[in-house]
PDB file of C-alpha atoms in Angstrom:
ATOM      1  CA  ASN A 371       0.000   0.000   0.000  1.00 67.00           C
ATOM      2  CA  TRP A 372       1.431   3.370  -1.042  1.00 71.00           C
ATOM      3  CA  ILE A 373       0.618   5.333   2.112  1.00 74.00           C
ATOM      4  CA  GLU A 374       1.968   2.573   4.358  1.00 81.00           C
ATOM      5  CA  SER A 375       5.266   2.672   2.410  1.00 82.00           C
ATOM      6  CA  PHE A 376       5.890   6.017   4.172  1.00 79.00           C
ATOM      7  CA  GLY A 377       5.360   4.490   7.609  1.00 82.00           C
ATOM      8  CA  VAL A 378       1.824   5.876   7.909  1.00 77.00           C
ATOM      9  CA  GLU A 379      -0.803   3.444   9.132  1.00 75.00           C
ATOM     10  CA  TRP A 380      -4.028   3.374   7.105  1.00 73.00           C
ATOM     11  CA  VAL A 381      -7.114   3.375   9.333  1.00 72.00           C
ATOM     12  CA  PRO A 382     -10.546   3.074   7.690  1.00 74.00           C
ATOM     13  CA  ILE A 383     -13.172   5.463   9.000  1.00 81.00           C
ATOM     14  CA  GLY A 384     -16.783   6.342   8.292  1.00 74.00           C
ATOM     15  CA  PRO A 385     -19.896   4.473   7.243  1.00 69.00           C
ATOM     16  CA  ASP A 386     -19.923   1.846   4.529  1.00 68.00           C
ATOM     17  CA  LEU A 387     -22.033   3.763   2.020  1.00 62.00           C
ATOM     18  CA  GLN A 388     -22.573   0.750  -0.195  1.00 65.00           C
ATOM     19  CA  LYS A 389     -24.121  -1.197   2.704  1.00 66.00           C
ATOM     20  CA  LEU A 390     -26.165   1.814   3.818  1.00 60.00           C
ATOM     21  CA  THR A 391     -27.711   2.394   0.394  1.00 58.00           C
ATOM     22  CA  GLY A 392     -28.058  -1.255  -0.585  1.00 60.00           C
ATOM     23  CA  GLY A 393     -25.690  -0.830  -3.520  1.00 58.00           C
ATOM     24  CA  SER A 394     -26.844   0.108  -6.998  1.00 55.00           C
ATOM     25  CA  VAL A 395     -29.533  -1.368  -9.181  1.00 55.00           C
ATOM     26  CA  SER A 396     -28.940  -0.972 -12.916  1.00 60.00           C
ATOM     27  CA  GLY A 397     -26.533   1.876 -12.210  1.00 62.00           C
ATOM     28  CA  ILE A 398     -29.127   3.917 -10.276  1.00 67.00           C
ATOM     29  CA  PRO A 399     -28.157   4.288  -6.612  1.00 65.00           C
ATOM     30  CA  LYS A 400     -30.738   3.817  -3.889  1.00 70.00           C
ATOM     31  CA  LEU A 401     -30.546   7.133  -2.039  1.00 73.00           C
ATOM     32  CA  PRO A 402     -30.737   7.129   1.759  1.00 76.00           C
ATOM     33  CA  SER A 403     -33.781   8.639   3.456  1.00 84.00           C
ATOM     34  CA  ALA A 404     -33.575  11.915   5.397  1.00 85.00           C
ATOM     35  CA  GLU A 405     -33.502   9.951   8.678  1.00 89.00           C
ATOM     36  CA  GLN A 406     -30.729   7.684   7.346  1.00 85.00           C
ATOM     37  CA  LEU A 407     -28.731  10.769   6.322  1.00 84.00           C
ATOM     38  CA  HIS A 408     -29.182  12.298   9.790  1.00 88.00           C
ATOM     39  CA  GLN A 409     -28.107   9.079  11.509  1.00 90.00           C
ATOM     40  CA  MET A 410     -25.161   8.766   9.129  1.00 88.00           C
ATOM     41  CA  ALA A 411     -24.036  12.325  10.036  1.00 90.00           C
ATOM     42  CA  VAL A 412     -24.306  11.629  13.780  1.00 93.00           C
ATOM     43  CA  GLN A 413     -22.497   8.296  13.475  1.00 92.00           C
ATOM     44  CA  THR A 414     -19.814   9.819  11.249  1.00 92.00           C
ATOM     45  CA  VAL A 415     -18.849  12.352  13.917  1.00 95.00           C
ATOM     46  CA  LYS A 416     -18.988   9.789  16.746  1.00 95.00           C
ATOM     47  CA  ASN A 417     -16.956   7.312  14.675  1.00 94.00           C
ATOM     48  CA  GLN A 418     -14.352   9.977  13.863  1.00 95.00           C
ATOM     49  CA  PHE A 419     -13.902  10.843  17.537  1.00 97.00           C
ATOM     50  CA  GLU A 420     -13.488   7.159  18.377  1.00 95.00           C
ATOM     51  CA  VAL A 421     -11.174   6.109  15.530  1.00 94.00           C
ATOM     52  CA  ILE A 422      -9.078   9.281  15.241  1.00 94.00           C
ATOM     53  CA  GLY A 423      -9.041   9.575  19.037  1.00 95.00           C
ATOM     54  CA  GLN A 424      -7.276   6.193  19.210  1.00 94.00           C
ATOM     55  CA  ALA A 425      -5.064   6.789  16.174  1.00 91.00           C
ATOM     56  CA  VAL A 426      -3.804  10.192  17.390  1.00 93.00           C
ATOM     57  CA  GLN A 427      -2.147   8.800  20.516  1.00 92.00           C
ATOM     58  CA  GLY A 428       1.568   9.568  20.323  1.00 92.00           C
ATOM     59  CA  CYS A 429       1.194  11.708  17.191  1.00 93.00           C
ATOM     60  CA  HIS A 430       2.821  15.113  16.823  1.00 95.00           C
ATOM     61  CA  MET A 431       0.308  16.600  14.362  1.00 96.00           C
ATOM     62  CA  ILE A 432      -2.975  15.918  12.567  1.00 95.00           C
ATOM     63  CA  VAL A 433      -3.242  16.647   8.853  1.00 94.00           C
ATOM     64  CA  ALA A 434      -6.891  16.219   7.903  1.00 93.00           C
ATOM     65  CA  ALA A 435      -7.693  16.032   4.202  1.00 90.00           C
ATOM     66  CA  GLY A 436     -11.114  16.291   2.657  1.00 85.00           C
ATOM     67  CA  ALA A 437     -14.277  18.169   3.468  1.00 82.00           C
ATOM     68  CA  LEU A 438     -15.747  15.902   6.157  1.00 89.00           C
ATOM     69  CA  GLN A 439     -13.003  15.848   8.765  1.00 92.00           C
ATOM     70  CA  ILE A 440     -15.372  16.972  11.502  1.00 96.00           C
ATOM     71  CA  ALA A 441     -13.554  15.619  14.602  1.00 97.00           C
ATOM     72  CA  ALA A 442      -9.884  15.993  13.658  1.00 97.00           C
ATOM     73  CA  ARG A 443      -9.264  19.575  14.799  1.00 98.00           C
ATOM     74  CA  SER A 444     -11.053  18.988  18.097  1.00 98.00           C
ATOM     75  CA  LEU A 445      -8.899  15.929  18.748  1.00 98.00           C
ATOM     76  CA  ALA A 446      -5.755  17.886  17.901  1.00 98.00           C
ATOM     77  CA  GLU A 447      -6.889  20.576  20.339  1.00 98.00           C
ATOM     78  CA  ALA A 448      -7.644  17.999  23.054  1.00 97.00           C
ATOM     79  CA  ASN A 449      -4.200  16.429  22.557  1.00 97.00           C
ATOM     80  CA  HIS A 450      -2.381  19.791  22.375  1.00 97.00           C
ATOM     81  CA  ILE A 451      -0.916  19.115  18.928  1.00 98.00           C
ATOM     82  CA  PRO A 452      -0.991  21.163  15.697  1.00 98.00           C
ATOM     83  CA  TYR A 453      -3.747  20.666  13.134  1.00 97.00           C
ATOM     84  CA  ILE A 454      -3.755  21.363   9.397  1.00 96.00           C
ATOM     85  CA  PHE A 455      -6.786  21.130   7.132  1.00 96.00           C
ATOM     86  CA  THR A 456      -5.871  20.187   3.561  1.00 95.00           C
ATOM     87  CA  ALA A 457      -8.008  20.376   0.444  1.00 93.00           C
ATOM     88  CA  TYR A 458      -7.116  18.559  -2.767  1.00 92.00           C
ATOM     89  CA  CYS A 459      -8.818  21.157  -4.945  1.00 90.00           C
ATOM     90  CA  PRO A 460      -9.748  24.800  -4.356  1.00 91.00           C
ATOM     91  CA  ALA A 461     -13.462  24.105  -4.898  1.00 89.00           C
ATOM     92  CA  VAL A 462     -13.949  23.104  -1.228  1.00 90.00           C
ATOM     93  CA  ILE A 463     -12.380  26.307   0.140  1.00 92.00           C
ATOM     94  CA  PRO A 464     -15.004  29.085   0.353  1.00 92.00           C
ATOM     95  CA  SER A 465     -14.604  31.866  -2.205  1.00 92.00           C
ATOM     96  CA  SER A 466     -16.705  34.472  -3.966  1.00 92.00           C
ATOM     97  CA  HIS A 467     -15.228  33.212  -7.252  1.00 90.00           C
ATOM     98  CA  TYR A 468     -17.192  29.938  -7.334  1.00 90.00           C
ATOM     99  CA  PRO A 469     -20.083  28.212  -5.536  1.00 92.00           C
ATOM    100  CA  PRO A 470     -19.576  25.372  -3.040  1.00 92.00           C
ATOM    101  CA  PRO A 471     -19.563  21.766  -4.218  1.00 89.00           C
ATOM    102  CA  LYS A 472     -23.081  20.519  -4.816  1.00 82.00           C
ATOM    103  CA  THR A 473     -24.169  17.085  -3.662  1.00 72.00           C
ATOM    104  CA  GLY A 474     -25.723  15.101  -6.461  1.00 68.00           C
ATOM    105  CA  GLY A 475     -24.861  17.354  -9.375  1.00 72.00           C
ATOM    106  CA  PHE A 476     -23.284  20.615 -10.397  1.00 76.00           C
ATOM    107  CA  TYR A 477     -24.260  24.214 -10.966  1.00 80.00           C
ATOM    108  CA  GLN A 478     -25.497  25.083 -14.442  1.00 77.00           C
ATOM    109  CA  GLU A 479     -24.298  28.686 -14.694  1.00 78.00           C
ATOM    110  CA  ASN A 480     -21.821  31.226 -13.443  1.00 87.00           C
ATOM    111  CA  TYR A 481     -22.944  33.244 -10.454  1.00 93.00           C
ATOM    112  CA  SER A 482     -22.041  36.680  -9.169  1.00 94.00           C
ATOM    113  CA  PRO A 483     -19.593  36.935  -6.250  1.00 93.00           C
ATOM    114  CA  GLU A 484     -22.515  37.870  -3.976  1.00 95.00           C
ATOM    115  CA  GLU A 485     -24.515  34.810  -5.060  1.00 95.00           C
ATOM    116  CA  ASN A 486     -21.493  32.555  -4.562  1.00 93.00           C
ATOM    117  CA  LEU A 487     -20.937  33.907  -1.035  1.00 93.00           C
ATOM    118  CA  ARG A 488     -24.632  33.418  -0.216  1.00 95.00           C
ATOM    119  CA  MET A 489     -24.354  29.778  -1.337  1.00 94.00           C
ATOM    120  CA  TRP A 490     -21.229  29.359   0.816  1.00 94.00           C
ATOM    121  CA  GLN A 491     -23.170  30.788   3.787  1.00 95.00           C
ATOM    122  CA  ASP A 492     -25.924  28.254   3.117  1.00 95.00           C
ATOM    123  CA  ASN A 493     -23.235  25.565   2.897  1.00 93.00           C
ATOM    124  CA  ALA A 494     -21.967  26.543   6.363  1.00 95.00           C
ATOM    125  CA  LYS A 495     -25.523  26.373   7.729  1.00 96.00           C
ATOM    126  CA  ASP A 496     -25.924  22.886   6.205  1.00 93.00           C
ATOM    127  CA  PHE A 497     -22.725  21.730   7.939  1.00 94.00           C
ATOM    128  CA  ASP A 498     -24.017  23.142  11.221  1.00 96.00           C
ATOM    129  CA  GLN A 499     -27.436  21.549  10.822  1.00 94.00           C
ATOM    130  CA  GLN A 500     -25.906  18.138  10.128  1.00 93.00           C
ATOM    131  CA  PHE A 501     -22.931  18.081  12.482  1.00 96.00           C
ATOM    132  CA  LEU A 502     -22.836  20.935  15.045  1.00 97.00           C
ATOM    133  CA  ALA A 503     -24.843  19.374  17.891  1.00 97.00           C
ATOM    134  CA  THR A 504     -22.911  16.088  17.758  1.00 97.00           C
ATOM    135  CA  LEU A 505     -19.558  17.856  17.383  1.00 98.00           C
ATOM    136  CA  ASN A 506     -20.155  20.142  20.357  1.00 98.00           C
ATOM    137  CA  GLU A 507     -21.452  17.258  22.487  1.00 98.00           C
ATOM    138  CA  ALA A 508     -18.210  15.380  21.831  1.00 97.00           C
ATOM    139  CA  ARG A 509     -16.091  18.505  22.408  1.00 98.00           C
ATOM    140  CA  LEU A 510     -17.716  19.035  25.796  1.00 98.00           C
ATOM    141  CA  SER A 511     -16.870  15.441  26.766  1.00 97.00           C
ATOM    142  CA  TYR A 512     -13.197  16.334  26.100  1.00 97.00           C
ATOM    143  CA  GLY A 513     -13.463  19.511  28.178  1.00 97.00           C
ATOM    144  CA  LEU A 514     -13.407  21.739  25.096  1.00 98.00           C
ATOM    145  CA  GLU A 515     -15.625  24.741  24.489  1.00 98.00           C
ATOM    146  CA  ALA A 516     -18.371  24.573  21.873  1.00 98.00           C
ATOM    147  CA  VAL A 517     -17.688  25.976  18.401  1.00 98.00           C
ATOM    148  CA  ALA A 518     -20.062  28.221  16.453  1.00 97.00           C
ATOM    149  CA  SER A 519     -19.413  26.955  12.901  1.00 97.00           C
ATOM    150  CA  VAL A 520     -18.425  23.401  11.978  1.00 97.00           C
ATOM    151  CA  ARG A 521     -17.098  24.191   8.506  1.00 95.00           C
ATOM    152  CA  ASP A 522     -15.128  27.299   9.436  1.00 94.00           C
ATOM    153  CA  TYR A 523     -13.640  25.620  12.514  1.00 97.00           C
ATOM    154  CA  MET A 524     -12.723  22.488  10.535  1.00 96.00           C
ATOM    155  CA  MET A 525     -11.153  24.344   7.584  1.00 94.00           C
ATOM    156  CA  THR A 526      -9.378  27.026   9.673  1.00 94.00           C
ATOM    157  CA  ARG A 527      -8.418  30.463   8.337  1.00 92.00           C
ATOM    158  CA  HIS A 528      -5.146  28.998   6.939  1.00 93.00           C
ATOM    159  CA  PRO A 529      -5.948  25.793   5.010  1.00 94.00           C
ATOM    160  CA  TRP A 530      -3.450  23.953   2.871  1.00 94.00           C
ATOM    161  CA  LEU A 531      -4.206  23.277  -0.780  1.00 94.00           C
ATOM    162  CA  ALA A 532      -2.539  20.164  -2.199  1.00 93.00           C
ATOM    163  CA  ALA A 533      -3.013  21.074  -5.850  1.00 93.00           C
ATOM    164  CA  ASP A 534      -0.906  22.386  -8.700  1.00 92.00           C
ATOM    165  CA  LYS A 535      -0.569  26.177  -8.458  1.00 91.00           C
ATOM    166  CA  THR A 536      -1.073  26.713 -12.183  1.00 91.00           C
ATOM    167  CA  LEU A 537      -3.991  24.327 -12.706  1.00 90.00           C
ATOM    168  CA  ALA A 538      -5.794  25.017  -9.415  1.00 90.00           C
ATOM    169  CA  PRO A 539      -4.696  28.278  -7.806  1.00 87.00           C
ATOM    170  CA  GLY A 540      -5.757  28.970  -4.241  1.00 82.00           C
ATOM    171  CA  ILE A 541      -7.949  32.052  -3.878  1.00 82.00           C
ATOM    172  CA  THR A 542      -7.842  33.800  -0.535  1.00 75.00           C
ATOM    173  CA  ASP A 543     -10.809  36.142  -0.520  1.00 84.00           C
ATOM    174  CA  TYR A 544     -12.617  34.223   2.243  1.00 80.00           C
ATOM    175  CA  VAL A 545      -9.820  32.628   4.265  1.00 82.00           C
ATOM    176  CA  GLU A 546      -6.798  34.633   5.422  1.00 85.00           C
ATOM    177  CA  LYS A 547      -4.182  32.505   3.675  1.00 89.00           C
ATOM    178  CA  VAL A 548      -4.041  29.363   1.552  1.00 90.00           C
ATOM    179  CA  GLU A 549      -0.753  27.497   1.835  1.00 91.00           C
ATOM    180  CA  GLN A 550      -0.459  25.877  -1.581  1.00 92.00           C
ATOM    181  CA  THR A 551       1.840  22.862  -1.368  1.00 92.00           C
ATOM    182  CA  GLY A 552       1.500  21.604  -4.926  1.00 90.00           C
ATOM    183  CA  ALA A 553      -0.135  18.317  -5.820  1.00 89.00           C
ATOM    184  CA  TRP A 554       0.571  15.317  -3.605  1.00 86.00           C
ATOM    185  CA  LEU A 555       1.503  12.625  -6.092  1.00 83.00           C
ATOM    186  CA  MET A 556       2.954   9.159  -5.921  1.00 75.00           C
ATOM    187  CA  PRO A 557       6.418   8.841  -7.433  1.00 76.00           C
ATOM    188  CA  PRO A 558       6.251   7.283 -10.897  1.00 79.00           C
ATOM    189  CA  GLY A 559       6.532   3.545 -10.995  1.00 77.00           C
ATOM    190  CA  PRO A 560       8.327   1.472 -13.579  1.00 79.00           C
ATOM    191  CA  ALA A 561       7.617   2.290 -17.211  1.00 79.00           C
ATOM    192  CA  LEU A 562       4.717   0.484 -18.827  1.00 75.00           C
ATOM    193  CA  PRO A 563       5.667  -2.149 -21.375  1.00 80.00           C
ATOM    194  CA  ALA A 564       5.583  -0.980 -24.997  1.00 72.00           C
TER     195      ALA A 564
END
């Protein structure tokens, strides 16, 4: 396994979406109900606190990558270690230049900066509606204060962007600074046979 070749243990986390949705029938997924989605959100946060809470023991830092790393920063805070949120593309970092990612599709047109920011505000409210109560309940059990915004707390004001600077430049009109590291790629393997 590539990641394990660097001495990093791979720990699976989160719900098995294929089991939850019953898989696909003729290429059309069976979508979870609203109650299933709510339970999945609650269990995701609880599972993250459990799994990451065990995995973080003895660590010197948490680097959380992806847009659903709800528990990672809280666990870094509880363990008094640094935390870095990393995105693999700028589209998950709030900006007036583009709307937030859309579940189950994409946006059909370009929007004004004001419209994009309104959609990002709605995105933050969605994160709070899904995850805030469970996150703050877990934080209190660790002796941490409640947070006001799940997404903004998780992403920080200084996220990293692991993407090519030319192909996917980081835009900093919402966050204070984007630390663009360049794409995180595996070293090339042996040449393919001709």
